[in-house]
Amino acid sequence: MLLIPCPHCGVRPETEFVYGGDATVRRPDPKTASLDAWAAYIYERDNPKGPHTELWLHASGCHSWLVVERDTVTHAIGQVRQARDAAS
Amino acid sequence: MSAFRDRYSFPALVRHAISGHKRWKPAIRHPEPKPRYDAIVVGGGGHGLATAYYLAKLHGLTNVAVLERGWIGGGNTGRNTTIVRSNYLLEPNAHFYEHSLKLWEGLSADLNFNVMFSQRSVINTCHTPGEMEATMRRYNALRLYGIDAEFLDRAALARRVPDMNLGRDARWPILGALSQPRGGVARHDAVAWGFARGADNRGVDIIQNCEVTGFQRGADGRVTGVLTTRGPIASDKVGVAVAGHSGHVMGLAGMRLPIESHLLQAFVSEPVKPFLDVVVSTGALHFYISQTDKGEVLLGGGLDGYNSYGQRGTMPNIHEVTAAAIEMFPNISRLKWMRQWAGVMDMTMDGSPIIGKTPIPGLFFDGGWCYGGFKATPASGWCFAHTIATGEPHPLNAAFTLDRFGRSAVIDEKGAGPYPKAH
């Protein structure tokens, strides 16, 4: 069981959360982005073996989108921030 | 040279019995890597070994090395739930997997190695009227492709799978099912060993404990070889078949892939007497079940749902799959789970695999098998060998290109969109 420390609700089990994927992907500027840049944004991922910055929605809790640092080999969870704060 | 140094047969068994079974030769050699090969296959799982086998058998390329980080068949080949079927809706998938099923049907004879392919029917149950319609559509598509399929109503299902809970008061009542009678299961380890032996006997070097740590490139960008933990090895053609770790290995060549790595778990119970002689799966309840030759009940379900290379799953999925299984087969409720494990799945952005060329000349890629890799093993190797040997894909894998994503030519069997965990 992954235990994710939600900044609002405390440590909660993974079943309360919905996974949102790689949090480092950035939507390109639609005015200037090439088709290749759009394809990379939609389809390509770094998919690292090790530390991964990812989005989780606390769907059965405060309903915040969170940015979680998690290791994809050990599953150890590091820093958890609100997505709002991480984006700014 | 003779095709097999030690052909397995009844007379051979008798002959070796007389000599006390002390003169069987090892099935494969353990050679030192040569400095150069005509082609290198990275990954000694079923797909890589099948690729080497068909390169040697069908394309006359025998100066070939298979480089395996650990031991052959030790990754997802040894971790899957051994289901073989070809009941796909979309045309590229249907033709590719049907070719694979046809190869399965002749594989034991072709390899002179019993892969224990058992065509016992794969049955997908339907639980809602919408699912009945979608499944009937798939049934019709299969019949148009010339692939065997049967639609079973509740009475037929009760006769075929007597232990299934067909009660109207079930939590998710079963309305009908799609069956593919030619589908079934095979012995996963035997597939790796059979392809390895067949390739080795045709001259392929299978080099274990040899991890690829980088790619060598020429001035024009072409691949000229690989760097390994056992030294550099040169080759103008390198095929990568390391599904589960595709992103990791292709990252060594500087490539990003339309792939995330996810966990898929499986479990077996304590062994019991035979009660289930088909494979049953359900998309609605997210699980599939079969009984192994040892009598264990073998279960799998959906993905754990987050990026992972951990090769182990967590409890919520075990709970969900177990609850679904007991719902559909109440008579297994008192069995104990004996083992649980997880494999690392290459989940692509459209749920279909990638077999073909890459933007780097001389570098070929076979991966993104999601959770359908085992059944694809023979056709994957067959198509990948063709692609490596000729430099161009075969019509059977022409749609499974790496660049299809940028061209919006995705093959999205489930219609789930670019969300790897949803396929």
CSV table of C-alpha atoms in Angstrom, one decimal, chain B:
chain,number,residue,atom,x,y,z
B,1,MET,CA,25.1,-28.9,-39.5
B,2,SER,CA,22.2,-30.9,-38.2
B,3,ALA,CA,19.3,-28.7,-37.1
B,4,PHE,CA,19.4,-30.2,-33.6
B,5,ARG,CA,22.4,-31.6,-31.8
B,6,ASP,CA,20.2,-33.6,-29.5
B,7,ARG,CA,16.8,-34.0,-31.1
B,8,TYR,CA,14.1,-34.9,-28.6
B,9,SER,CA,12.1,-37.9,-29.6
B,10,PHE,CA,10.8,-41.2,-28.3
B,11,PRO,CA,13.8,-43.2,-29.7
B,12,ALA,CA,16.1,-40.6,-28.1
B,13,LEU,CA,14.3,-41.1,-24.8
B,14,VAL,CA,14.8,-44.8,-25.0
B,15,ARG,CA,18.4,-44.5,-26.0
B,16,HIS,CA,19.2,-42.1,-23.1
B,17,ALA,CA,17.2,-44.3,-20.7
B,18,ILE,CA,19.6,-47.2,-21.5
B,19,SER,CA,22.6,-45.0,-20.7
B,20,GLY,CA,21.0,-43.7,-17.5
B,21,HIS,CA,20.1,-40.3,-18.8
B,22,LYS,CA,23.8,-39.2,-18.3
B,23,ARG,CA,24.5,-38.3,-21.9
B,24,TRP,CA,22.0,-35.6,-22.7
B,25,LYS,CA,23.8,-32.6,-24.0
B,26,PRO,CA,23.1,-29.1,-22.6
B,27,ALA,CA,20.3,-27.5,-24.5
B,28,ILE,CA,22.3,-24.3,-25.1
B,29,ARG,CA,25.9,-23.2,-25.1
B,30,HIS,CA,27.3,-20.5,-22.9
B,31,PRO,CA,29.7,-18.7,-25.3
B,32,GLU,CA,31.9,-15.7,-24.7
B,33,PRO,CA,30.8,-12.7,-26.8
B,34,LYS,CA,32.6,-12.3,-30.2
B,35,PRO,CA,33.9,-8.8,-31.1
B,36,ARG,CA,31.4,-8.5,-34.0
B,37,TYR,CA,28.1,-10.0,-35.1
B,38,ASP,CA,25.9,-9.5,-38.2
B,39,ALA,CA,23.0,-8.6,-35.8
B,40,ILE,CA,22.6,-8.2,-32.1
B,41,VAL,CA,19.3,-8.7,-30.2
B,42,VAL,CA,19.2,-7.0,-26.8
B,43,GLY,CA,17.0,-8.9,-24.4
B,44,GLY,CA,16.8,-12.6,-23.8
B,45,GLY,CA,13.2,-13.0,-23.1
B,46,GLY,CA,10.7,-14.8,-25.3
B,47,HIS,CA,10.6,-12.0,-27.9
B,48,GLY,CA,14.4,-11.6,-28.2
B,49,LEU,CA,15.0,-15.3,-28.4
B,50,ALA,CA,12.2,-15.8,-30.9
B,51,THR,CA,13.7,-13.0,-33.0
B,52,ALA,CA,17.1,-14.7,-33.0
B,53,TYR,CA,15.4,-18.0,-33.9
B,54,TYR,CA,13.6,-16.6,-36.9
B,55,LEU,CA,16.6,-14.6,-38.0
B,56,ALA,CA,18.5,-17.8,-38.2
B,57,LYS,CA,15.8,-20.1,-39.5
B,58,LEU,CA,14.0,-17.8,-42.0
B,59,HIS,CA,16.6,-15.2,-43.0
B,60,GLY,CA,19.9,-17.2,-42.9
B,61,LEU,CA,21.4,-14.8,-40.3
B,62,THR,CA,23.2,-17.1,-37.9
B,63,ASN,CA,26.1,-14.8,-36.8
B,64,VAL,CA,23.7,-13.3,-34.2
B,65,ALA,CA,24.0,-12.6,-30.5
B,66,VAL,CA,21.3,-12.3,-27.9
B,67,LEU,CA,22.4,-10.2,-25.0
B,68,GLU,CA,20.6,-10.8,-21.7
B,69,ARG,CA,21.2,-8.8,-18.6
B,70,GLY,CA,20.2,-11.6,-16.2
B,71,TRP,CA,19.2,-15.1,-17.3
B,72,ILE,CA,17.0,-16.0,-20.3
B,73,GLY,CA,13.3,-15.9,-19.7
B,74,GLY,CA,13.8,-14.3,-16.3
B,75,GLY,CA,11.7,-11.2,-16.9
B,76,ASN,CA,8.2,-10.9,-18.1
B,77,THR,CA,8.5,-14.2,-19.9
B,78,GLY,CA,8.5,-15.9,-16.5
B,79,ARG,CA,6.0,-13.6,-14.9
B,80,ASN,CA,3.0,-13.6,-17.2
B,81,THR,CA,-0.2,-15.7,-16.9
B,82,THR,CA,0.4,-17.6,-20.2
B,83,ILE,CA,-2.8,-16.8,-22.0
B,84,VAL,CA,-2.8,-17.1,-25.8
B,85,ARG,CA,-5.6,-15.6,-27.9
B,86,SER,CA,-6.3,-13.5,-31.0
B,87,ASN,CA,-9.7,-12.1,-30.4
B,88,TYR,CA,-8.9,-8.5,-31.3
B,89,LEU,CA,-11.3,-6.0,-32.8
B,90,LEU,CA,-9.0,-3.7,-34.8
B,91,GLU,CA,-7.6,-5.0,-38.1
B,92,PRO,CA,-3.8,-4.7,-37.5
B,93,ASN,CA,-4.1,-6.4,-34.1
B,94,ALA,CA,-6.4,-9.1,-35.3
B,95,HIS,CA,-4.1,-10.1,-38.2
B,96,PHE,CA,-1.0,-9.9,-36.2
B,97,TYR,CA,-2.2,-11.9,-33.2
B,98,GLU,CA,-3.9,-14.5,-35.5
B,99,HIS,CA,-0.6,-15.0,-37.2
B,100,SER,CA,0.9,-15.5,-33.7
B,101,LEU,CA,-1.8,-18.0,-32.8
B,102,LYS,CA,-1.1,-20.0,-36.0
B,103,LEU,CA,2.6,-20.0,-35.2
B,104,TRP,CA,1.7,-21.3,-31.6
B,105,GLU,CA,-0.3,-24.1,-33.2
B,106,GLY,CA,2.8,-25.5,-34.9
B,107,LEU,CA,5.4,-24.3,-32.4
B,108,SER,CA,6.1,-27.5,-30.4
B,109,ALA,CA,6.8,-29.4,-33.6
B,110,ASP,CA,8.7,-26.5,-35.1
B,111,LEU,CA,11.0,-26.1,-32.1
B,112,ASN,CA,11.1,-29.9,-31.2
B,113,PHE,CA,10.3,-28.7,-27.7
B,114,ASN,CA,7.0,-29.1,-26.0
B,115,VAL,CA,5.6,-25.7,-25.2
B,116,MET,CA,2.5,-27.3,-23.8
B,117,PHE,CA,0.2,-25.2,-25.8
B,118,SER,CA,-3.3,-26.1,-24.7
B,119,GLN,CA,-6.2,-24.7,-26.8
B,120,ARG,CA,-8.8,-24.9,-24.1
B,121,SER,CA,-10.9,-21.8,-25.0
B,122,VAL,CA,-10.6,-18.2,-23.8
B,123,ILE,CA,-14.0,-16.9,-22.6
B,124,ASN,CA,-14.7,-13.2,-22.0
B,125,THR,CA,-17.9,-12.6,-20.0
B,126,CYS,CA,-20.3,-9.7,-20.5
B,127,HIS,CA,-22.1,-8.0,-17.6
B,128,THR,CA,-24.1,-5.2,-19.2
B,129,PRO,CA,-26.3,-4.8,-22.3
B,130,GLY,CA,-23.7,-2.3,-23.6
B,131,GLU,CA,-20.9,-4.8,-23.2
B,132,MET,CA,-23.0,-7.4,-24.9
B,133,GLU,CA,-23.4,-5.2,-28.0
B,134,ALA,CA,-19.7,-4.2,-28.0
B,135,THR,CA,-18.8,-7.9,-27.7
B,136,MET,CA,-21.2,-8.9,-30.4
B,137,ARG,CA,-19.5,-6.3,-32.7
B,138,ARG,CA,-16.1,-7.9,-31.9
B,139,TYR,CA,-17.5,-11.4,-32.5
B,140,ASN,CA,-18.7,-10.2,-36.0
B,141,ALA,CA,-15.4,-8.6,-36.7
B,142,LEU,CA,-13.5,-11.8,-35.8
B,143,ARG,CA,-15.7,-13.9,-38.1
B,144,LEU,CA,-15.1,-11.4,-40.9
B,145,TYR,CA,-11.3,-11.7,-40.3
B,146,GLY,CA,-11.7,-15.5,-40.5
B,147,ILE,CA,-10.8,-15.9,-36.8
B,148,ASP,CA,-12.7,-18.5,-34.7
B,149,ALA,CA,-15.2,-17.1,-32.2
B,150,GLU,CA,-18.4,-18.3,-30.5
B,151,PHE,CA,-21.0,-16.3,-28.7
B,152,LEU,CA,-22.2,-18.1,-25.6
B,153,ASP,CA,-25.6,-17.4,-24.0
B,154,ARG,CA,-26.1,-18.2,-20.3
B,155,ALA,CA,-27.3,-21.8,-20.9
B,156,ALA,CA,-24.2,-22.5,-23.1
B,157,LEU,CA,-22.0,-20.9,-20.5
B,158,ALA,CA,-23.5,-23.0,-17.7
B,159,ARG,CA,-22.6,-26.1,-19.7
B,160,ARG,CA,-19.1,-25.0,-20.6
B,161,VAL,CA,-18.1,-23.5,-17.2
B,162,PRO,CA,-20.3,-25.2,-14.6
B,163,ASP,CA,-18.6,-23.5,-11.6
B,164,MET,CA,-19.3,-20.0,-12.7
B,165,ASN,CA,-21.8,-18.0,-10.7
B,166,LEU,CA,-24.6,-17.4,-13.3
B,167,GLY,CA,-27.1,-16.4,-10.7
B,168,ARG,CA,-29.4,-13.4,-11.5
B,169,ASP,CA,-28.7,-12.2,-8.0
B,170,ALA,CA,-24.9,-11.9,-8.6
B,171,ARG,CA,-23.4,-8.5,-7.9
B,172,TRP,CA,-22.6,-8.1,-11.6
B,173,PRO,CA,-24.9,-10.7,-13.4
B,174,ILE,CA,-23.4,-12.4,-16.4
B,175,LEU,CA,-25.4,-12.0,-19.6
B,176,GLY,CA,-23.3,-13.9,-22.1
B,177,ALA,CA,-19.8,-14.4,-23.2
B,178,LEU,CA,-17.4,-14.4,-26.2
B,179,SER,CA,-15.4,-17.6,-26.6
B,180,GLN,CA,-12.4,-18.2,-28.7
B,181,PRO,CA,-12.0,-22.0,-28.7
B,182,ARG,CA,-8.5,-21.9,-30.3
B,183,GLY,CA,-7.3,-19.7,-27.5
B,184,GLY,CA,-5.7,-21.2,-24.4
B,185,VAL,CA,-2.5,-21.3,-22.4
B,186,ALA,CA,1.1,-22.4,-22.9
B,187,ARG,CA,4.1,-23.2,-20.7
B,188,HIS,CA,5.9,-19.8,-20.5
B,189,ASP,CA,9.3,-21.1,-19.5
B,190,ALA,CA,9.3,-23.7,-22.2
B,191,VAL,CA,8.7,-21.0,-24.8
B,192,ALA,CA,11.9,-19.2,-23.8
B,193,TRP,CA,13.9,-22.4,-23.5
B,194,GLY,CA,12.5,-23.8,-26.8
B,195,PHE,CA,13.3,-20.7,-28.8
B,196,ALA,CA,16.8,-20.4,-27.1
B,197,ARG,CA,17.6,-24.0,-27.9
B,198,GLY,CA,16.4,-23.6,-31.5
B,199,ALA,CA,18.4,-20.4,-32.0
B,200,ASP,CA,21.5,-21.8,-30.3
B,201,ASN,CA,21.5,-24.9,-32.4
B,202,ARG,CA,21.5,-22.7,-35.5
B,203,GLY,CA,24.6,-20.9,-34.4
B,204,VAL,CA,23.1,-17.9,-32.4
B,205,ASP,CA,25.2,-17.0,-29.4
B,206,ILE,CA,23.0,-16.5,-26.3
B,207,ILE,CA,25.1,-14.4,-23.9
B,208,GLN,CA,23.6,-14.2,-20.4
B,209,ASN,CA,24.8,-11.8,-17.5
B,210,CYS,CA,25.6,-9.3,-20.2
B,211,GLU,CA,23.9,-5.9,-19.7
B,212,VAL,CA,23.9,-3.3,-22.4
B,213,THR,CA,25.1,0.0,-21.0
B,214,GLY,CA,25.2,2.1,-24.1
B,215,PHE,CA,25.1,2.3,-27.9
B,216,GLN,CA,28.0,3.0,-30.2
B,217,ARG,CA,27.3,5.4,-33.1
B,218,GLY,CA,29.2,6.2,-36.2
B,219,ALA,CA,29.9,9.7,-37.5
B,220,ASP,CA,26.7,9.6,-39.6
B,221,GLY,CA,24.6,8.6,-36.5
B,222,ARG,CA,24.3,5.0,-37.5
B,223,VAL,CA,24.5,2.4,-34.8
B,224,THR,CA,27.7,0.5,-35.0
B,225,GLY,CA,27.5,-1.6,-31.9
B,226,VAL,CA,26.7,-1.8,-28.2
B,227,LEU,CA,28.7,-1.3,-24.9
B,228,THR,CA,28.1,-4.0,-22.4
B,229,THR,CA,29.3,-5.1,-19.0
B,230,ARG,CA,31.3,-7.7,-20.9
B,231,GLY,CA,32.9,-5.2,-23.3
B,232,PRO,CA,32.0,-3.5,-26.5
B,233,ILE,CA,30.4,-5.6,-29.3
B,234,ALA,CA,30.2,-4.4,-32.8
B,235,SER,CA,27.2,-4.8,-35.2
B,236,ASP,CA,25.5,-2.8,-37.9
B,237,LYS,CA,22.1,-4.0,-36.8
B,238,VAL,CA,20.8,-3.9,-33.2
B,239,GLY,CA,17.3,-4.9,-32.3
B,240,VAL,CA,16.0,-4.0,-28.8
B,241,ALA,CA,13.4,-6.3,-27.3
B,242,VAL,CA,13.4,-5.6,-23.6
B,243,ALA,CA,9.7,-4.8,-22.9
B,244,GLY,CA,9.2,-3.5,-19.4
B,245,HIS,CA,12.5,-1.7,-19.5
B,246,SER,CA,12.2,-0.2,-23.1
B,247,GLY,CA,12.3,3.4,-21.9
B,248,HIS,CA,15.4,2.7,-19.9
B,249,VAL,CA,17.3,1.0,-22.7
B,250,MET,CA,16.2,3.2,-25.5
B,251,GLY,CA,17.0,6.2,-23.2
B,252,LEU,CA,20.7,5.0,-23.6
B,253,ALA,CA,20.3,5.9,-27.3
B,254,GLY,CA,18.8,9.3,-26.3
B,255,MET,CA,15.3,8.3,-27.3
B,256,ARG,CA,12.0,9.1,-25.5
B,257,LEU,CA,9.2,6.7,-26.1
B,258,PRO,CA,5.4,6.9,-26.0
B,259,ILE,CA,5.6,4.4,-23.1
B,260,GLU,CA,5.2,4.3,-19.3
B,261,SER,CA,6.2,1.4,-17.2
B,262,HIS,CA,3.4,0.0,-15.0
B,263,LEU,CA,2.9,-3.0,-12.7
B,264,LEU,CA,0.7,-5.9,-13.4
B,265,GLN,CA,0.2,-8.5,-10.7
B,266,ALA,CA,-0.7,-12.1,-10.7
B,267,PHE,CA,-1.4,-14.7,-8.0
B,268,VAL,CA,-1.7,-18.4,-7.6
B,269,SER,CA,-3.6,-20.4,-5.0
B,270,GLU,CA,-2.7,-23.7,-3.4
B,271,PRO,CA,-3.2,-26.5,-5.9
B,272,VAL,CA,-6.6,-28.3,-6.1
B,273,LYS,CA,-8.2,-30.9,-8.2
B,274,PRO,CA,-9.2,-29.8,-11.8
B,275,PHE,CA,-12.4,-27.8,-11.9
B,276,LEU,CA,-11.8,-25.2,-14.6
B,277,ASP,CA,-10.7,-26.3,-18.1
B,278,VAL,CA,-11.0,-22.9,-19.8
B,279,VAL,CA,-9.5,-19.4,-19.4
B,280,VAL,CA,-12.2,-16.9,-18.2
B,281,SER,CA,-11.7,-13.2,-18.3
B,282,THR,CA,-13.9,-10.2,-17.6
B,283,GLY,CA,-13.3,-6.6,-18.5
B,284,ALA,CA,-16.1,-5.4,-16.2
B,285,LEU,CA,-14.7,-7.0,-13.0
B,286,HIS,CA,-11.0,-6.6,-14.0
B,287,PHE,CA,-9.7,-10.1,-13.6
B,288,TYR,CA,-8.9,-13.3,-15.4
B,289,ILE,CA,-8.6,-16.9,-14.1
B,290,SER,CA,-7.4,-20.2,-15.3
B,291,GLN,CA,-6.2,-23.4,-13.6
B,292,THR,CA,-2.6,-24.5,-14.1
B,293,ASP,CA,-1.5,-28.0,-14.9
B,294,LYS,CA,-0.3,-28.2,-11.3
B,295,GLY,CA,-3.9,-27.4,-10.1
B,296,GLU,CA,-3.2,-23.9,-8.9
B,297,VAL,CA,-5.8,-21.3,-9.6
B,298,LEU,CA,-4.0,-18.5,-11.5
B,299,LEU,CA,-5.4,-15.0,-11.3
B,300,GLY,CA,-4.6,-11.7,-12.7
B,301,GLY,CA,-6.3,-8.3,-12.9
B,302,GLY,CA,-5.7,-4.7,-13.9
B,303,LEU,CA,-2.7,-2.6,-13.5
B,304,ASP,CA,-1.7,-1.2,-10.1
B,305,GLY,CA,-2.0,2.2,-11.9
B,306,TYR,CA,1.2,4.2,-11.4
B,307,ASN,CA,4.6,4.2,-13.0
B,308,SER,CA,6.8,1.5,-11.5
B,309,TYR,CA,9.8,-0.7,-12.2
B,310,GLY,CA,9.3,-2.3,-8.8
B,311,GLN,CA,8.3,-5.8,-9.9
B,312,ARG,CA,6.0,-6.1,-6.9
B,313,GLY,CA,2.5,-4.9,-6.4
B,314,THR,CA,0.5,-3.5,-3.5
B,315,MET,CA,-2.5,-4.9,-1.6
B,316,PRO,CA,-5.5,-2.9,-3.0
B,317,ASN,CA,-5.2,-4.7,-6.3
B,318,ILE,CA,-4.9,-8.1,-4.7
B,319,HIS,CA,-8.0,-7.3,-2.7
B,320,GLU,CA,-10.0,-6.1,-5.8
B,321,VAL,CA,-9.0,-9.1,-7.9
B,322,THR,CA,-9.7,-11.6,-5.2
B,323,ALA,CA,-13.1,-10.0,-4.5
B,324,ALA,CA,-14.0,-10.2,-8.2
B,325,ALA,CA,-12.8,-13.8,-8.5
B,326,ILE,CA,-14.9,-15.0,-5.5
B,327,GLU,CA,-17.9,-13.2,-6.9
B,328,MET,CA,-17.7,-15.1,-10.1
B,329,PHE,CA,-16.3,-18.4,-8.7
B,330,PRO,CA,-17.7,-18.7,-5.2
B,331,ASN,CA,-16.3,-22.2,-4.8
B,332,ILE,CA,-12.7,-20.8,-4.6
B,333,SER,CA,-13.4,-18.6,-1.6
B,334,ARG,CA,-11.6,-20.8,0.9
B,335,LEU,CA,-8.4,-21.3,-1.2
B,336,LYS,CA,-5.2,-19.7,0.1
B,337,TRP,CA,-3.0,-17.6,-2.1
B,338,MET,CA,0.4,-19.3,-2.3
B,339,ARG,CA,2.4,-16.7,-4.3
B,340,GLN,CA,2.0,-13.2,-5.6
B,341,TRP,CA,4.3,-11.3,-8.0
B,342,ALA,CA,4.3,-8.5,-10.5
B,343,GLY,CA,5.8,-7.8,-13.9
B,344,VAL,CA,6.8,-4.4,-15.3
B,345,MET,CA,4.7,-3.6,-18.4
B,346,ASP,CA,5.6,-1.3,-21.2
B,347,MET,CA,2.3,0.5,-21.4
B,348,THR,CA,2.0,2.4,-24.7
B,349,MET,CA,-0.1,5.5,-25.3
B,350,ASP,CA,-2.6,3.5,-27.5
B,351,GLY,CA,-2.4,0.0,-25.9
B,352,SER,CA,-0.8,-1.5,-29.0
B,353,PRO,CA,2.8,-2.7,-29.4
B,354,ILE,CA,5.6,-1.1,-31.4
B,355,ILE,CA,7.7,-3.3,-33.8
B,356,GLY,CA,9.9,-1.5,-36.4
B,357,LYS,CA,12.5,1.0,-37.2
B,358,THR,CA,13.6,3.9,-35.1
B,359,PRO,CA,14.9,7.3,-36.2
B,360,ILE,CA,18.4,6.0,-35.6
B,361,PRO,CA,19.6,3.9,-38.6
B,362,GLY,CA,20.6,0.4,-37.7
B,363,LEU,CA,18.6,0.5,-34.5
B,364,PHE,CA,15.3,-1.4,-34.4
B,365,PHE,CA,12.8,-1.6,-31.6
B,366,ASP,CA,10.3,-4.2,-30.4
B,367,GLY,CA,8.4,-3.3,-27.3
B,368,GLY,CA,5.4,-1.6,-25.8
B,369,TRP,CA,3.7,-5.0,-25.3
B,370,CYS,CA,1.3,-3.7,-22.6
B,371,TYR,CA,0.0,-6.9,-21.0
B,372,GLY,CA,-0.3,-8.8,-24.2
B,373,GLY,CA,3.3,-9.8,-24.8
B,374,PHE,CA,3.2,-13.5,-24.1
B,375,LYS,CA,0.7,-14.5,-26.7
B,376,ALA,CA,2.6,-12.3,-29.3
B,377,THR,CA,5.9,-14.0,-28.7
B,378,PRO,CA,6.2,-16.1,-31.9
B,379,ALA,CA,4.8,-13.4,-34.2
B,380,SER,CA,6.7,-10.7,-32.5
B,381,GLY,CA,10.0,-12.5,-33.1
B,382,TRP,CA,8.8,-13.5,-36.7
B,383,CYS,CA,8.0,-9.9,-37.6
B,384,PHE,CA,11.0,-8.3,-35.8
B,385,ALA,CA,13.4,-10.8,-37.5
B,386,HIS,CA,11.9,-9.8,-40.9
B,387,THR,CA,12.3,-6.1,-40.0
B,388,ILE,CA,15.9,-6.5,-38.9
B,389,ALA,CA,16.9,-8.8,-41.8
B,390,THR,CA,15.3,-6.7,-44.6
B,391,GLY,CA,15.4,-3.3,-43.0
B,392,GLU,CA,11.7,-2.8,-43.6
B,393,PRO,CA,8.6,-4.0,-41.7
B,394,HIS,CA,6.5,-7.0,-42.8
B,395,PRO,CA,2.9,-6.1,-43.8
B,396,LEU,CA,1.9,-7.8,-40.5
B,397,ASN,CA,3.8,-5.2,-38.4
B,398,ALA,CA,3.7,-2.3,-40.8
B,399,ALA,CA,1.0,-0.5,-38.7
B,400,PHE,CA,3.0,-0.9,-35.4
B,401,THR,CA,5.5,1.8,-36.1
B,402,LEU,CA,7.0,4.1,-33.6
B,403,ASP,CA,6.1,7.2,-35.6
B,404,ARG,CA,2.3,6.4,-35.7
B,405,PHE,CA,1.7,8.5,-32.6
B,406,GLY,CA,3.0,11.7,-34.2
B,407,ARG,CA,0.9,10.9,-37.3
B,408,SER,CA,-2.3,10.3,-35.2
B,409,ALA,CA,-2.4,6.8,-36.7
B,410,VAL,CA,-2.8,5.2,-33.3
B,411,ILE,CA,-4.2,1.6,-32.8
B,412,ASP,CA,-6.4,2.2,-29.8
B,413,GLU,CA,-8.2,-1.1,-29.2
B,414,LYS,CA,-10.0,0.1,-26.1
B,415,GLY,CA,-10.6,3.7,-27.3
B,416,ALA,CA,-9.1,5.0,-24.0
B,417,GLY,CA,-6.9,7.8,-25.4
B,418,PRO,CA,-3.3,8.6,-24.6
B,419,TYR,CA,-3.4,7.3,-21.0
B,420,PRO,CA,-1.2,4.3,-20.5
B,421,LYS,CA,-2.8,3.1,-17.3
B,422,ALA,CA,-6.2,3.0,-19.0
B,423,HIS,CA,-5.4,0.4,-21.6
